[in-house]
PDB file of C-alpha atoms in Angstrom:
ATOM      1  CA  UNK A1220      99.268  75.791 169.387  1.00 32.00           C
ATOM      2  CA  UNK A1221      96.273  76.390 171.520  1.00 37.00           C
ATOM      3  CA  UNK A1222      98.069  78.934 173.414  1.00 39.00           C
ATOM      4  CA  UNK A1223      98.987  81.012 170.663  1.00 48.00           C
ATOM      5  CA  UNK A1224      95.388  81.474 169.354  1.00 58.00           C
ATOM      6  CA  UNK A1225      93.391  81.614 172.473  1.00 80.00           C
ATOM      7  CA  UNK A1226      93.413  85.394 172.822  1.00 84.00           C
ATOM      8  CA  UNK A1227      90.964  88.263 173.513  1.00 90.00           C
ATOM      9  CA  UNK A1228      91.504  91.471 171.388  1.00 93.00           C
ATOM     10  CA  UNK A1229      90.563  94.775 172.966  1.00 95.00           C
ATOM     11  CA  UNK A1230      90.618  98.100 170.995  1.00 96.00           C
ATOM     12  CA  UNK A1231      90.461 101.528 172.633  1.00 96.00           C
ATOM     13  CA  UNK A1232      89.324 105.084 171.428  1.00 96.00           C
ATOM     14  CA  UNK A1233      92.795 106.287 172.095  1.00 96.00           C
ATOM     15  CA  UNK A1234      93.930 103.913 169.418  1.00 96.00           C
ATOM     16  CA  UNK A1235      95.676 100.913 171.170  1.00 96.00           C
ATOM     17  CA  UNK A1236      95.074  97.534 170.336  1.00 95.00           C
ATOM     18  CA  UNK A1237      95.791  94.866 173.219  1.00 93.00           C
ATOM     19  CA  UNK A1238      95.801  91.142 172.840  1.00 90.00           C
ATOM     20  CA  UNK A1239      95.362  89.111 176.213  1.00 89.00           C
ATOM     21  CA  UNK A1240      95.956  85.396 176.787  1.00 82.00           C
ATOM     22  CA  UNK A1241      92.700  83.485 177.587  1.00 84.00           C
ATOM     23  CA  UNK A1242      94.494  80.204 178.708  1.00 78.00           C
ATOM     24  CA  UNK A1243      97.768  79.321 180.603  1.00 72.00           C
ATOM     25  CA  UNK A1244      97.852  82.676 182.239  1.00 78.00           C
ATOM     26  CA  UNK A1245      94.316  84.289 181.622  1.00 79.00           C
ATOM     27  CA  UNK A1246      94.739  88.041 181.321  1.00 81.00           C
ATOM     28  CA  UNK A1247      98.398  88.170 180.621  1.00 82.00           C
ATOM     29  CA  UNK A1248      98.942  90.990 177.969  1.00 84.00           C
ATOM     30  CA  UNK A1249     100.516  89.150 174.808  1.00 81.00           C
ATOM     31  CA  UNK A1250     100.760  92.224 172.480  1.00 84.00           C
ATOM     32  CA  UNK A1251      99.961  95.878 172.422  1.00 87.00           C
ATOM     33  CA  UNK A1252     100.052  98.011 169.313  1.00 88.00           C
ATOM     34  CA  UNK A1253      99.477 101.831 168.627  1.00 92.00           C
ATOM     35  CA  UNK A1254      97.079 102.044 165.713  1.00 94.00           C
ATOM     36  CA  UNK A1255      97.342 105.732 165.529  1.00 93.00           C
ATOM     37  CA  UNK A1256      93.582 106.123 165.552  1.00 95.00           C
ATOM     38  CA  UNK A1257      90.519 104.825 167.369  1.00 96.00           C
ATOM     39  CA  UNK A1258      89.821 101.107 167.253  1.00 97.00           C
ATOM     40  CA  UNK A1259      86.067 101.083 166.572  1.00 96.00           C
ATOM     41  CA  UNK A1260      85.306  97.314 166.205  1.00 96.00           C
ATOM     42  CA  UNK A1261      87.229  93.972 165.854  1.00 97.00           C
ATOM     43  CA  UNK A1262      86.120  90.727 164.133  1.00 96.00           C
ATOM     44  CA  UNK A1263      87.780  87.424 163.841  1.00 93.00           C
ATOM     45  CA  UNK A1264      87.082  85.964 160.494  1.00 92.00           C
ATOM     46  CA  UNK A1265      88.669  82.917 158.301  1.00 85.00           C
ATOM     47  CA  UNK A1266      91.453  82.797 160.757  1.00 87.00           C
ATOM     48  CA  UNK A1267      92.223  86.506 160.394  1.00 92.00           C
ATOM     49  CA  UNK A1268      91.536  89.409 162.792  1.00 94.00           C
ATOM     50  CA  UNK A1269      90.023  92.538 161.119  1.00 97.00           C
ATOM     51  CA  UNK A1270      90.106  95.790 163.143  1.00 97.00           C
ATOM     52  CA  UNK A1271      87.738  98.683 162.127  1.00 97.00           C
ATOM     53  CA  UNK A1272      89.818 101.876 162.508  1.00 97.00           C
ATOM     54  CA  UNK A1273      88.662 105.435 163.142  1.00 95.00           C
ATOM     55  CA  UNK A1274      90.470 106.757 160.000  1.00 95.00           C
ATOM     56  CA  UNK A1275      88.167 104.655 157.735  1.00 95.00           C
ATOM     57  CA  UNK A1276      90.372 101.656 157.128  1.00 96.00           C
ATOM     58  CA  UNK A1277      90.483  97.971 158.264  1.00 97.00           C
ATOM     59  CA  UNK A1278      93.680  96.889 159.814  1.00 96.00           C
ATOM     60  CA  UNK A1279      94.112  93.208 158.960  1.00 96.00           C
ATOM     61  CA  UNK A1280      96.202  90.827 161.256  1.00 93.00           C
ATOM     62  CA  UNK A1281      97.090  87.248 160.205  1.00 89.00           C
ATOM     63  CA  UNK A1282      98.608  84.354 162.567  1.00 85.00           C
ATOM     64  CA  UNK A1283     102.464  84.304 162.626  1.00 79.00           C
ATOM     65  CA  UNK A1284     104.062  81.069 163.330  1.00 72.00           C
ATOM     66  CA  UNK A1285     107.270  82.817 164.309  1.00 70.00           C
ATOM     67  CA  UNK A1286     105.549  84.905 167.256  1.00 64.00           C
ATOM     68  CA  UNK A1287     105.176  83.582 170.630  1.00 60.00           C
ATOM     69  CA  UNK A1288     101.607  85.076 170.805  1.00 61.00           C
ATOM     70  CA  UNK A1289     100.660  83.653 167.359  1.00 74.00           C
ATOM     71  CA  UNK A1290     100.033  87.115 165.880  1.00 79.00           C
ATOM     72  CA  UNK A1291     102.358  89.756 164.323  1.00 77.00           C
ATOM     73  CA  UNK A1292     100.820  93.098 165.082  1.00 74.00           C
ATOM     74  CA  UNK A1293     103.512  95.189 163.498  1.00 77.00           C
ATOM     75  CA  UNK A1294     103.335  93.785 159.908  1.00 85.00           C
ATOM     76  CA  UNK A1295      99.677  94.125 159.445  1.00 91.00           C
ATOM     77  CA  UNK A1296      97.942  95.280 156.239  1.00 94.00           C
ATOM     78  CA  UNK A1297      95.667  98.458 155.972  1.00 95.00           C
ATOM     79  CA  UNK A1298      92.582  98.432 153.546  1.00 97.00           C
ATOM     80  CA  UNK A1299      91.073 101.871 152.825  1.00 96.00           C
ATOM     81  CA  UNK A1300      87.480 101.777 152.701  1.00 96.00           C
ATOM     82  CA  UNK A1301      85.191 103.995 150.580  1.00 92.00           C
ATOM     83  CA  UNK A1302      83.061 106.553 152.283  1.00 89.00           C
ATOM     84  CA  UNK A1303      81.146 109.722 150.996  1.00 82.00           C
ATOM     85  CA  UNK A1304      80.301 110.854 154.668  1.00 75.00           C
ATOM     86  CA  UNK A1305      81.732 113.816 156.471  1.00 73.00           C
ATOM     87  CA  UNK A1306      82.681 111.380 158.998  1.00 75.00           C
ATOM     88  CA  UNK A1307      84.679 108.264 157.663  1.00 87.00           C
ATOM     89  CA  UNK A1308      85.074 105.955 160.638  1.00 92.00           C
ATOM     90  CA  UNK A1309      84.985 102.175 160.301  1.00 94.00           C
ATOM     91  CA  UNK A1310      81.951 101.464 162.561  1.00 93.00           C
ATOM     92  CA  UNK A1311      80.887  97.899 162.169  1.00 95.00           C
ATOM     93  CA  UNK A1312      81.630  94.606 160.447  1.00 97.00           C
ATOM     94  CA  UNK A1313      79.473  91.435 159.536  1.00 96.00           C
ATOM     95  CA  UNK A1314      80.564  88.179 157.907  1.00 96.00           C
ATOM     96  CA  UNK A1315      77.877  87.257 155.252  1.00 95.00           C
ATOM     97  CA  UNK A1316      78.318  84.352 152.779  1.00 95.00           C
ATOM     98  CA  UNK A1317      82.007  84.334 152.642  1.00 95.00           C
ATOM     99  CA  UNK A1318      82.457  88.117 152.487  1.00 97.00           C
ATOM    100  CA  UNK A1319      83.187  90.841 155.126  1.00 97.00           C
ATOM    101  CA  UNK A1320      80.816  93.728 155.104  1.00 97.00           C
ATOM    102  CA  UNK A1321      82.161  96.872 156.782  1.00 97.00           C
ATOM    103  CA  UNK A1322      80.385 100.054 157.541  1.00 95.00           C
ATOM    104  CA  UNK A1323      82.319 103.087 156.944  1.00 94.00           C
ATOM    105  CA  UNK A1324      80.699 106.556 157.069  1.00 91.00           C
ATOM    106  CA  UNK A1325      77.495 106.198 155.152  1.00 91.00           C
ATOM    107  CA  UNK A1326      78.727 103.463 153.010  1.00 93.00           C
ATOM    108  CA  UNK A1327      78.907  99.574 153.074  1.00 95.00           C
ATOM    109  CA  UNK A1328      82.055  98.037 151.836  1.00 97.00           C
ATOM    110  CA  UNK A1329      82.568  94.362 150.754  1.00 98.00           C
ATOM    111  CA  UNK A1330      85.958  92.859 151.246  1.00 97.00           C
ATOM    112  CA  UNK A1331      87.272  89.529 150.144  1.00 97.00           C
ATOM    113  CA  UNK A1332      88.875  88.004 153.331  1.00 96.00           C
ATOM    114  CA  UNK A1333      91.138  85.853 151.329  1.00 94.00           C
ATOM    115  CA  UNK A1334      92.522  88.344 148.833  1.00 96.00           C
ATOM    116  CA  UNK A1335      91.937  91.277 151.229  1.00 96.00           C
ATOM    117  CA  UNK A1336      90.599  93.143 148.271  1.00 96.00           C
ATOM    118  CA  UNK A1337      87.687  95.694 148.267  1.00 97.00           C
ATOM    119  CA  UNK A1338      85.184  93.949 145.992  1.00 97.00           C
ATOM    120  CA  UNK A1339      82.523  96.748 145.947  1.00 97.00           C
ATOM    121  CA  UNK A1340      80.854  99.423 147.969  1.00 96.00           C
ATOM    122  CA  UNK A1341      77.432 101.100 147.890  1.00 94.00           C
ATOM    123  CA  UNK A1342      75.753 103.825 149.922  1.00 92.00           C
ATOM    124  CA  UNK A1343      73.615 103.026 152.752  1.00 89.00           C
ATOM    125  CA  UNK A1344      72.327 106.393 153.329  1.00 82.00           C
ATOM    126  CA  UNK A1345      72.342 109.495 151.086  1.00 80.00           C
ATOM    127  CA  UNK A1346      72.926 111.905 154.002  1.00 78.00           C
ATOM    128  CA  UNK A1347      76.700 113.104 154.195  1.00 74.00           C
ATOM    129  CA  UNK A1348      76.325 113.217 158.118  1.00 76.00           C
ATOM    130  CA  UNK A1349      74.943 109.626 158.519  1.00 75.00           C
ATOM    131  CA  UNK A1350      77.172 106.585 159.678  1.00 83.00           C
ATOM    132  CA  UNK A1351      76.320 102.976 159.324  1.00 84.00           C
ATOM    133  CA  UNK A1352      75.749 101.675 162.996  1.00 82.00           C
ATOM    134  CA  UNK A1353      76.154  98.248 164.357  1.00 77.00           C
TER     135      UNK A1353
END
């Protein structure tokens, strides 16, 4: 239904992920989940929500027809990203030609949004203290 998927996702530096309704009762909190690390960025792509987490992973949330909110936050998948940096946070994401590009530390990781597999990764900056910025 429209209600189930009309939502706003908000992540916090303290590691909480909130989902709010944008219809019927705008601002009503639908879901909340403790991600155990900062939520650095969020991207909706191919009917899936990807959250970049401060531990260098992507948390992946797919629609759940059995959930009133339309999403199941507790059964999400984590994709570990590659980084050669001293700081390995997932800092940004972009959708490019059917792929999800994610910055983690000093590297760019390319993820297939259908299979949720890491296809390749490459170094964006040789400095170990560098981070890919949005």
